[in-house]
Structure formats: structure tokens, C-alpha cells
PDB file of C-alpha atoms in Angstrom:
ATOM      1  CA  MET A   1     -11.295  12.419 -15.941  1.00 56.00           C
ATOM      2  CA  ASP A   2     -12.231  12.207 -12.265  1.00 72.00           C
ATOM      3  CA  CYS A   3     -14.403   9.314 -11.026  1.00 80.00           C
ATOM      4  CA  GLN A   4     -16.451   8.657  -7.919  1.00 85.00           C
ATOM      5  CA  PHE A   5     -18.233   5.792  -6.152  1.00 88.00           C
ATOM      6  CA  PHE A   6     -20.845   6.673  -3.508  1.00 85.00           C
ATOM      7  CA  ASN A   7     -22.940   4.502  -1.180  1.00 84.00           C
ATOM      8  CA  GLY A   8     -22.460   1.202  -3.016  1.00 83.00           C
ATOM      9  CA  ASN A   9     -22.562  -2.347  -1.692  1.00 84.00           C
ATOM     10  CA  TYR A  10     -19.738  -4.523  -3.037  1.00 81.00           C
ATOM     11  CA  GLY A  11     -19.905  -7.979  -1.537  1.00 73.00           C
ATOM     12  CA  PHE A  12     -20.189 -11.679  -2.138  1.00 65.00           C
ATOM     13  CA  TYR A  13     -18.238 -11.519  -5.433  1.00 72.00           C
ATOM     14  CA  GLY A  14     -16.410 -14.798  -4.814  1.00 74.00           C
ATOM     15  CA  VAL A  15     -13.026 -15.659  -3.383  1.00 77.00           C
ATOM     16  CA  ASN A  16     -11.188 -14.185  -6.405  1.00 86.00           C
ATOM     17  CA  GLY A  17     -13.379 -11.129  -6.843  1.00 90.00           C
ATOM     18  CA  GLU A  18     -12.671  -7.472  -6.055  1.00 93.00           C
ATOM     19  CA  GLY A  19     -14.957  -4.568  -5.322  1.00 92.00           C
ATOM     20  CA  ILE A  20     -13.335  -1.677  -7.239  1.00 91.00           C
ATOM     21  CA  VAL A  21     -10.203  -1.918  -9.436  1.00 89.00           C
ATOM     22  CA  HIS A  22      -8.774   1.501 -10.249  1.00 85.00           C
ATOM     23  CA  ASN A  23      -6.393   1.518 -13.237  1.00 79.00           C
ATOM     24  CA  SER A  24      -6.502   5.104 -14.414  1.00 72.00           C
ATOM     25  CA  SER A  25      -8.330   8.417 -14.023  1.00 70.00           C
ATOM     26  CA  GLY A  26      -7.573  11.963 -13.029  1.00 70.00           C
ATOM     27  CA  GLY A  27      -8.513  11.071  -9.488  1.00 80.00           C
ATOM     28  CA  LEU A  28     -11.025   8.968  -7.578  1.00 88.00           C
ATOM     29  CA  ARG A  29     -13.381   9.447  -4.635  1.00 93.00           C
ATOM     30  CA  VAL A  30     -14.690   6.335  -2.864  1.00 95.00           C
ATOM     31  CA  ILE A  31     -17.175   7.441  -0.206  1.00 96.00           C
ATOM     32  CA  GLY A  32     -19.676   5.585   1.979  1.00 96.00           C
ATOM     33  CA  ASN A  33     -19.388   2.126   0.407  1.00 95.00           C
ATOM     34  CA  LYS A  34     -19.522  -1.369   1.887  1.00 95.00           C
ATOM     35  CA  PHE A  35     -16.938  -3.973   0.775  1.00 95.00           C
ATOM     36  CA  ASN A  36     -17.117  -7.574   2.001  1.00 94.00           C
ATOM     37  CA  GLY A  37     -15.095 -10.623   0.943  1.00 93.00           C
ATOM     38  CA  GLY A  38     -12.951 -11.488  -2.069  1.00 93.00           C
ATOM     39  CA  LEU A  39      -9.340 -10.493  -2.633  1.00 94.00           C
ATOM     40  CA  CYS A  40      -9.544  -6.721  -2.160  1.00 95.00           C
ATOM     41  CA  GLY A  41     -12.299  -4.239  -1.528  1.00 95.00           C
ATOM     42  CA  TYR A  42     -10.487  -1.478  -3.429  1.00 94.00           C
ATOM     43  CA  ARG A  43      -7.336  -1.995  -5.516  1.00 92.00           C
ATOM     44  CA  CYS A  44      -5.520   0.910  -7.109  1.00 88.00           C
ATOM     45  CA  ASP A  45      -3.293  -0.552  -9.845  1.00 83.00           C
ATOM     46  CA  VAL A  46      -2.204   2.463 -11.855  1.00 74.00           C
ATOM     47  CA  LYS A  47      -0.487   2.486 -15.229  1.00 71.00           C
ATOM     48  CA  GLY A  48       1.032   5.974 -15.179  1.00 67.00           C
ATOM     49  CA  PRO A  49       1.575   9.149 -13.122  1.00 67.00           C
ATOM     50  CA  THR A  50      -1.564  10.860 -11.804  1.00 70.00           C
ATOM     51  CA  SER A  51      -2.938  11.919  -8.443  1.00 79.00           C
ATOM     52  CA  ASP A  52      -5.711  12.032  -5.871  1.00 86.00           C
ATOM     53  CA  SER A  53      -7.313   8.963  -4.312  1.00 89.00           C
ATOM     54  CA  ILE A  54      -9.790   9.747  -1.541  1.00 94.00           C
ATOM     55  CA  LEU A  55     -11.335   6.972   0.582  1.00 97.00           C
ATOM     56  CA  VAL A  56     -13.778   8.262   3.212  1.00 98.00           C
ATOM     57  CA  GLY A  57     -16.435   6.579   5.348  1.00 97.00           C
ATOM     58  CA  ASN A  58     -16.217   3.083   3.843  1.00 97.00           C
ATOM     59  CA  SER A  59     -16.378  -0.360   5.454  1.00 97.00           C
ATOM     60  CA  PHE A  60     -13.879  -3.076   4.413  1.00 97.00           C
ATOM     61  CA  GLU A  61     -14.254  -6.603   5.828  1.00 95.00           C
ATOM     62  CA  ASN A  62     -13.099 -10.184   5.247  1.00 93.00           C
ATOM     63  CA  HIS A  63     -10.618  -9.657   2.392  1.00 94.00           C
ATOM     64  CA  SER A  64      -7.987 -12.334   1.768  1.00 93.00           C
ATOM     65  CA  VAL A  65      -5.368  -9.856   0.421  1.00 94.00           C
ATOM     66  CA  ALA A  66      -6.239  -6.364   1.661  1.00 96.00           C
ATOM     67  CA  GLY A  67      -9.124  -4.041   2.253  1.00 96.00           C
ATOM     68  CA  ALA A  68      -7.442  -1.274   0.228  1.00 97.00           C
ATOM     69  CA  LYS A  69      -4.332  -2.058  -1.833  1.00 95.00           C
ATOM     70  CA  PHE A  70      -2.269   0.475  -3.768  1.00 90.00           C
ATOM     71  CA  THR A  71       0.142  -1.063  -6.261  1.00 85.00           C
ATOM     72  CA  ASN A  72       1.536  -0.816  -9.798  1.00 76.00           C
ATOM     73  CA  THR A  73       2.157  -3.570 -12.313  1.00 69.00           C
ATOM     74  CA  VAL A  74       4.035  -1.305 -14.733  1.00 64.00           C
ATOM     75  CA  ASN A  75       7.801  -1.090 -14.230  1.00 56.00           C
ATOM     76  CA  THR A  76       8.792   2.197 -15.843  1.00 52.00           C
ATOM     77  CA  VAL A  77      12.598   2.169 -15.858  1.00 50.00           C
ATOM     78  CA  LEU A  78      13.415   5.432 -17.638  1.00 46.00           C
ATOM     79  CA  THR A  79      10.770   7.744 -16.221  1.00 52.00           C
ATOM     80  CA  PRO A  80       9.941   7.834 -12.495  1.00 54.00           C
ATOM     81  CA  VAL A  81       6.205   7.213 -12.197  1.00 59.00           C
ATOM     82  CA  ARG A  82       4.543   8.649  -9.111  1.00 72.00           C
ATOM     83  CA  TRP A  83       1.081   8.822  -7.632  1.00 79.00           C
ATOM     84  CA  ASN A  84       0.482  11.902  -5.496  1.00 84.00           C
ATOM     85  CA  ASN A  85      -2.050  12.586  -2.756  1.00 90.00           C
ATOM     86  CA  VAL A  86      -3.859   9.710  -1.047  1.00 94.00           C
ATOM     87  CA  VAL A  87      -6.369  10.463   1.732  1.00 97.00           C
ATOM     88  CA  ILE A  88      -7.825   7.592   3.811  1.00 98.00           C
ATOM     89  CA  THR A  89     -10.096   8.903   6.566  1.00 98.00           C
ATOM     90  CA  GLY A  90     -12.979   7.675   8.703  1.00 98.00           C
ATOM     91  CA  ASN A  91     -13.122   4.109   7.379  1.00 98.00           C
ATOM     92  CA  GLN A  92     -13.726   0.829   9.194  1.00 98.00           C
ATOM     93  CA  PHE A  93     -11.479  -2.179   8.482  1.00 97.00           C
ATOM     94  CA  ALA A  94     -12.032  -5.638   9.952  1.00 96.00           C
ATOM     95  CA  LEU A  95     -10.878  -9.233   9.683  1.00 92.00           C
ATOM     96  CA  SER A  96      -8.721  -9.032   6.548  1.00 94.00           C
ATOM     97  CA  GLN A  97      -5.193 -10.356   6.177  1.00 92.00           C
ATOM     98  CA  LYS A  98      -4.058  -6.762   5.693  1.00 95.00           C
ATOM     99  CA  ASP A  99      -6.139  -3.619   5.762  1.00 97.00           C
ATOM    100  CA  ILE A 100      -4.148  -0.962   3.858  1.00 97.00           C
ATOM    101  CA  VAL A 101      -1.123  -1.833   1.690  1.00 95.00           C
ATOM    102  CA  PHE A 102       1.134   0.438  -0.355  1.00 91.00           C
ATOM    103  CA  SER A 103       3.484  -1.509  -2.625  1.00 86.00           C
ATOM    104  CA  ALA A 104       5.235  -0.830  -5.935  1.00 74.00           C
ATOM    105  CA  ILE A 105       7.524  -2.327  -8.544  1.00 66.00           C
ATOM    106  CA  SER A 106      10.807  -0.437  -8.438  1.00 60.00           C
ATOM    107  CA  ASN A 107      11.655   1.609 -11.518  1.00 58.00           C
ATOM    108  CA  GLY A 108      15.356   1.762 -10.624  1.00 59.00           C
ATOM    109  CA  SER A 109      15.269   5.501  -9.988  1.00 60.00           C
ATOM    110  CA  GLY A 110      15.422   5.368  -6.196  1.00 61.00           C
ATOM    111  CA  VAL A 111      12.286   7.526  -6.140  1.00 65.00           C
ATOM    112  CA  SER A 112       9.311   6.593  -3.991  1.00 71.00           C
ATOM    113  CA  TYR A 113       6.242   5.619  -5.980  1.00 77.00           C
ATOM    114  CA  TRP A 114       3.548   6.872  -3.576  1.00 84.00           C
ATOM    115  CA  GLN A 115       3.814  10.467  -2.363  1.00 85.00           C
ATOM    116  CA  ASN A 116       1.825  12.514   0.171  1.00 91.00           C
ATOM    117  CA  ILE A 117      -0.327  10.035   2.110  1.00 93.00           C
ATOM    118  CA  SER A 118      -2.658  10.853   4.998  1.00 96.00           C
ATOM    119  CA  ILE A 119      -4.259   8.048   7.033  1.00 97.00           C
ATOM    120  CA  SER A 120      -6.366   9.292   9.937  1.00 97.00           C
ATOM    121  CA  GLY A 121      -9.468   8.612  11.976  1.00 97.00           C
ATOM    122  CA  ASN A 122      -9.886   4.980  10.896  1.00 98.00           C
ATOM    123  CA  ILE A 123     -10.762   1.934  13.023  1.00 98.00           C
ATOM    124  CA  PHE A 124      -8.912  -1.361  12.454  1.00 96.00           C
ATOM    125  CA  HIS A 125      -9.984  -4.727  13.897  1.00 95.00           C
ATOM    126  CA  SER A 126      -7.429  -7.503  13.358  1.00 91.00           C
ATOM    127  CA  TRP A 127      -6.975 -11.230  13.954  1.00 85.00           C
ATOM    128  CA  VAL A 128      -3.687 -12.923  14.876  1.00 79.00           C
ATOM    129  CA  ASN A 129      -0.815 -12.273  12.388  1.00 81.00           C
ATOM    130  CA  ASP A 130      -2.795  -9.615  10.526  1.00 88.00           C
ATOM    131  CA  VAL A 131      -1.166  -6.275   9.603  1.00 92.00           C
ATOM    132  CA  SER A 132      -3.328  -3.170   9.641  1.00 96.00           C
ATOM    133  CA  ILE A 133      -1.112  -0.872   7.516  1.00 96.00           C
ATOM    134  CA  GLU A 134       1.910  -1.823   5.381  1.00 94.00           C
ATOM    135  CA  PHE A 135       4.172   0.675   3.599  1.00 90.00           C
ATOM    136  CA  HIS A 136       6.540   0.184   0.663  1.00 85.00           C
ATOM    137  CA  SER A 137       7.988   2.911  -1.604  1.00 80.00           C
ATOM    138  CA  CYS A 138       6.302   5.888   0.087  1.00 83.00           C
ATOM    139  CA  ASP A 139       7.265   9.494   0.730  1.00 81.00           C
ATOM    140  CA  GLY A 140       5.517  12.109   2.838  1.00 85.00           C
ATOM    141  CA  CYS A 141       3.267   9.876   4.979  1.00 88.00           C
ATOM    142  CA  LEU A 142       1.324  10.827   8.083  1.00 91.00           C
ATOM    143  CA  VAL A 143      -0.569   8.272  10.197  1.00 92.00           C
ATOM    144  CA  SER A 144      -2.474   9.698  13.152  1.00 91.00           C
ATOM    145  CA  GLY A 145      -5.679   9.500  15.143  1.00 92.00           C
ATOM    146  CA  ASN A 146      -6.469   5.877  14.279  1.00 94.00           C
ATOM    147  CA  GLN A 147      -7.678   3.082  16.573  1.00 94.00           C
ATOM    148  CA  PHE A 148      -6.252  -0.449  16.335  1.00 93.00           C
ATOM    149  CA  PHE A 149      -7.908  -3.414  18.053  1.00 92.00           C
ATOM    150  CA  GLY A 150      -6.416  -6.918  18.118  1.00 90.00           C
ATOM    151  CA  GLN A 151      -8.783  -9.856  18.535  1.00 81.00           C
ATOM    152  CA  THR A 152      -6.183 -12.432  19.622  1.00 75.00           C
ATOM    153  CA  GLY A 153      -3.095 -10.393  20.558  1.00 70.00           C
ATOM    154  CA  GLY A 154      -0.812 -11.355  17.645  1.00 80.00           C
ATOM    155  CA  ALA A 155      -1.413  -8.591  15.109  1.00 90.00           C
ATOM    156  CA  THR A 156       0.684  -5.577  14.070  1.00 91.00           C
ATOM    157  CA  CYS A 157      -0.605  -2.043  13.642  1.00 92.00           C
ATOM    158  CA  ILE A 158       1.955  -0.737  11.102  1.00 92.00           C
ATOM    159  CA  THR A 159       4.856  -2.296   9.180  1.00 90.00           C
ATOM    160  CA  ILE A 160       7.295  -0.026   7.330  1.00 87.00           C
ATOM    161  CA  TYR A 161       9.728  -1.581   4.847  1.00 83.00           C
ATOM    162  CA  ASN A 162      12.966   0.066   3.757  1.00 74.00           C
ATOM    163  CA  ASP A 163      12.448   0.133  -0.018  1.00 67.00           C
ATOM    164  CA  ASN A 164      12.508   3.704  -1.330  1.00 60.00           C
ATOM    165  CA  LEU A 165      10.790   5.031   1.781  1.00 62.00           C
ATOM    166  CA  THR A 166      11.873   8.486   2.861  1.00 65.00           C
ATOM    167  CA  THR A 167       9.860  10.774   5.125  1.00 76.00           C
ATOM    168  CA  GLY A 168       6.991   9.776   7.367  1.00 82.00           C
ATOM    169  CA  LYS A 169       5.486  10.146  10.826  1.00 83.00           C
ATOM    170  CA  VAL A 170       3.262   7.954  12.967  1.00 85.00           C
ATOM    171  CA  ARG A 171       1.649  10.010  15.710  1.00 82.00           C
ATOM    172  CA  GLU A 172      -1.071   9.813  18.366  1.00 82.00           C
ATOM    173  CA  ASN A 173      -2.824   6.534  17.682  1.00 88.00           C
ATOM    174  CA  LEU A 174      -4.537   4.126  20.070  1.00 88.00           C
ATOM    175  CA  SER A 175      -3.919   0.369  20.102  1.00 87.00           C
ATOM    176  CA  THR A 176      -5.498  -2.340  22.221  1.00 87.00           C
ATOM    177  CA  GLY A 177      -4.622  -6.039  22.130  1.00 87.00           C
ATOM    178  CA  MET A 178      -2.025  -5.704  19.337  1.00 88.00           C
ATOM    179  CA  LEU A 179       1.363  -7.434  19.498  1.00 87.00           C
ATOM    180  CA  TYR A 180       3.328  -4.550  17.938  1.00 86.00           C
ATOM    181  CA  ASN A 181       2.497  -0.927  17.306  1.00 87.00           C
ATOM    182  CA  VAL A 182       5.157  -0.307  14.650  1.00 86.00           C
ATOM    183  CA  ILE A 183       7.703  -2.553  12.969  1.00 85.00           C
ATOM    184  CA  ASN A 184      10.044   0.017  11.456  1.00 80.00           C
ATOM    185  CA  ASN A 185      12.874  -0.772   9.063  1.00 78.00           C
ATOM    186  CA  ALA A 186      13.079   2.660   7.447  1.00 72.00           C
ATOM    187  CA  SER A 187      14.455   6.092   8.301  1.00 65.00           C
ATOM    188  CA  TRP A 188      11.170   7.610   9.452  1.00 65.00           C
ATOM    189  CA  GLU A 189      11.439  10.033  12.358  1.00 58.00           C
ATOM    190  CA  GLU A 190      11.914   8.697  15.856  1.00 45.00           C
ATOM    191  CA  GLU A 191       8.588  10.248  16.778  1.00 49.00           C
ATOM    192  CA  ILE A 192       7.244   7.007  15.391  1.00 48.00           C
ATOM    193  CA  TYR A 193       8.022   5.442  18.774  1.00 45.00           C
ATOM    194  CA  ARG A 194       6.058   7.943  20.829  1.00 44.00           C
ATOM    195  CA  ASP A 195       2.555   9.311  21.238  1.00 45.00           C
ATOM    196  CA  TRP A 196       0.846   5.923  21.598  1.00 52.00           C
ATOM    197  CA  GLU A 197      -1.711   5.291  24.315  1.00 46.00           C
ATOM    198  CA  THR A 198      -0.898   1.641  24.859  1.00 45.00           C
ATOM    199  CA  ASP A 199       1.205  -0.798  26.856  1.00 41.00           C
ATOM    200  CA  ARG A 200       2.738  -2.336  23.732  1.00 46.00           C
ATOM    201  CA  LYS A 201       6.146  -1.503  22.281  1.00 48.00           C
ATOM    202  CA  SER A 202       7.470  -0.702  18.841  1.00 48.00           C
ATOM    203  CA  THR A 203      10.371  -2.563  17.312  1.00 46.00           C
ATOM    204  CA  ARG A 204      12.494  -2.907  14.203  1.00 42.00           C
ATOM    205  CA  LEU A 205      12.256  -5.684  11.658  1.00 39.00           C
ATOM    206  CA  ASN A 206      15.789  -6.887  12.389  1.00 36.00           C
ATOM    207  CA  SER A 207      15.510  -6.782  16.165  1.00 35.00           C
ATOM    208  CA  SER A 208      15.141  -9.776  18.442  1.00 32.00           C
ATOM    209  CA  HIS A 209      11.719 -10.026  20.021  1.00 31.00           C
TER     210      HIS A 209
END
């Protein structure tokens, strides 16, 4: 069964609170909401294969873990469990430790958990050492048309970890005041290093800075 959250205000739920926790459904639309404080504004912690998460026009601020976190706490060893189709567009993220995180417990299959991800047209405002977008176990990702602003010059736009990540592109984003555009330790296309309007450079996790 599909679910939807429109025009809500999720804030001041304590340091250990969360705005929306998504465990299962046939899909979810989160549109035009305000999230402020706590661990996560939206956390997708799925228990089996399904598809379609759409986050559009929301505001995420002051989260100690992440504005939007996609994870799984079920380790399915025999059957590859996948979540298909995530769209994150036109949102505002500010002053959280991380803004968007994709992570997953490995099922031993070598198959990426998250598949077909589009992140576009968002605005990220980060403090020192913050990470705007972090990828683990993803396949078929496109990140484009976003704006990244660093408050103190020590933050990273995108970090890509080499754990069951396959295809992905980072194209045509704008960053200002960030330390790194992309920290890339996966086999994503070399186009990841181009199409940035910025004076900052990309690097690899195992490089010397």
C-alpha cells in the first residue's frame, strides 16, 4: 500500500526523536514537510524488497545523524533484497552532520542494495566536517543540478564508498566554500571529476591531501 506525507511540521521531538520512520509500504511520497532536530528527519529502514521513495520540496535542518537516511537492519543472506527508485528533488538541507545517506547491511550477494537513485535540484548548507551526500551499496545513481554551500570551508559535498557500488554519475553541480567536491573510492565514471563550477578539487579516499 502506498503512503504519503504532505505539508507537515516535524520538529522539536527531542535529541533521540525522528520525524518519519519508513519500514514498509508499496512506496512513499514525502512532499512539502518541515523537519527540524532529532536524529533524522526521514529514515527509510526497510525490511524487504519494494520500491519508490519520493522526497520533494521538504526542509531538513539540525539533525545529529542525517536529514534523510536510507538503510536496512535486515541482513538477508540467501535472497538479494533491493529497493528500487529513489527520487530526491527540490529539498533544502542545512546544518546536519550528514544530509543524505545511503547505507546497507551486506547480504553477501555482491549486489547493491539501493538501485536507481536521482538526486537533483537540492540546496545543501554545511558546517565544518559535514558531508552532504554519502553513498554505500548503490547502483544507477545520478547527482546533478544541486548547490552546495560550506559555512566554514571544511565540508564535503559527496562521499562514495566502494562497497557494492557499481554505476553512477555526478554532473553539473555548484559548490561554494566546500573543502572537497567528491571523495570517490568507487568505480563511478570519470565524469565525476568534471562539470563543477567551483575552484575546489575532487579526490580519492586513499589519496594524500
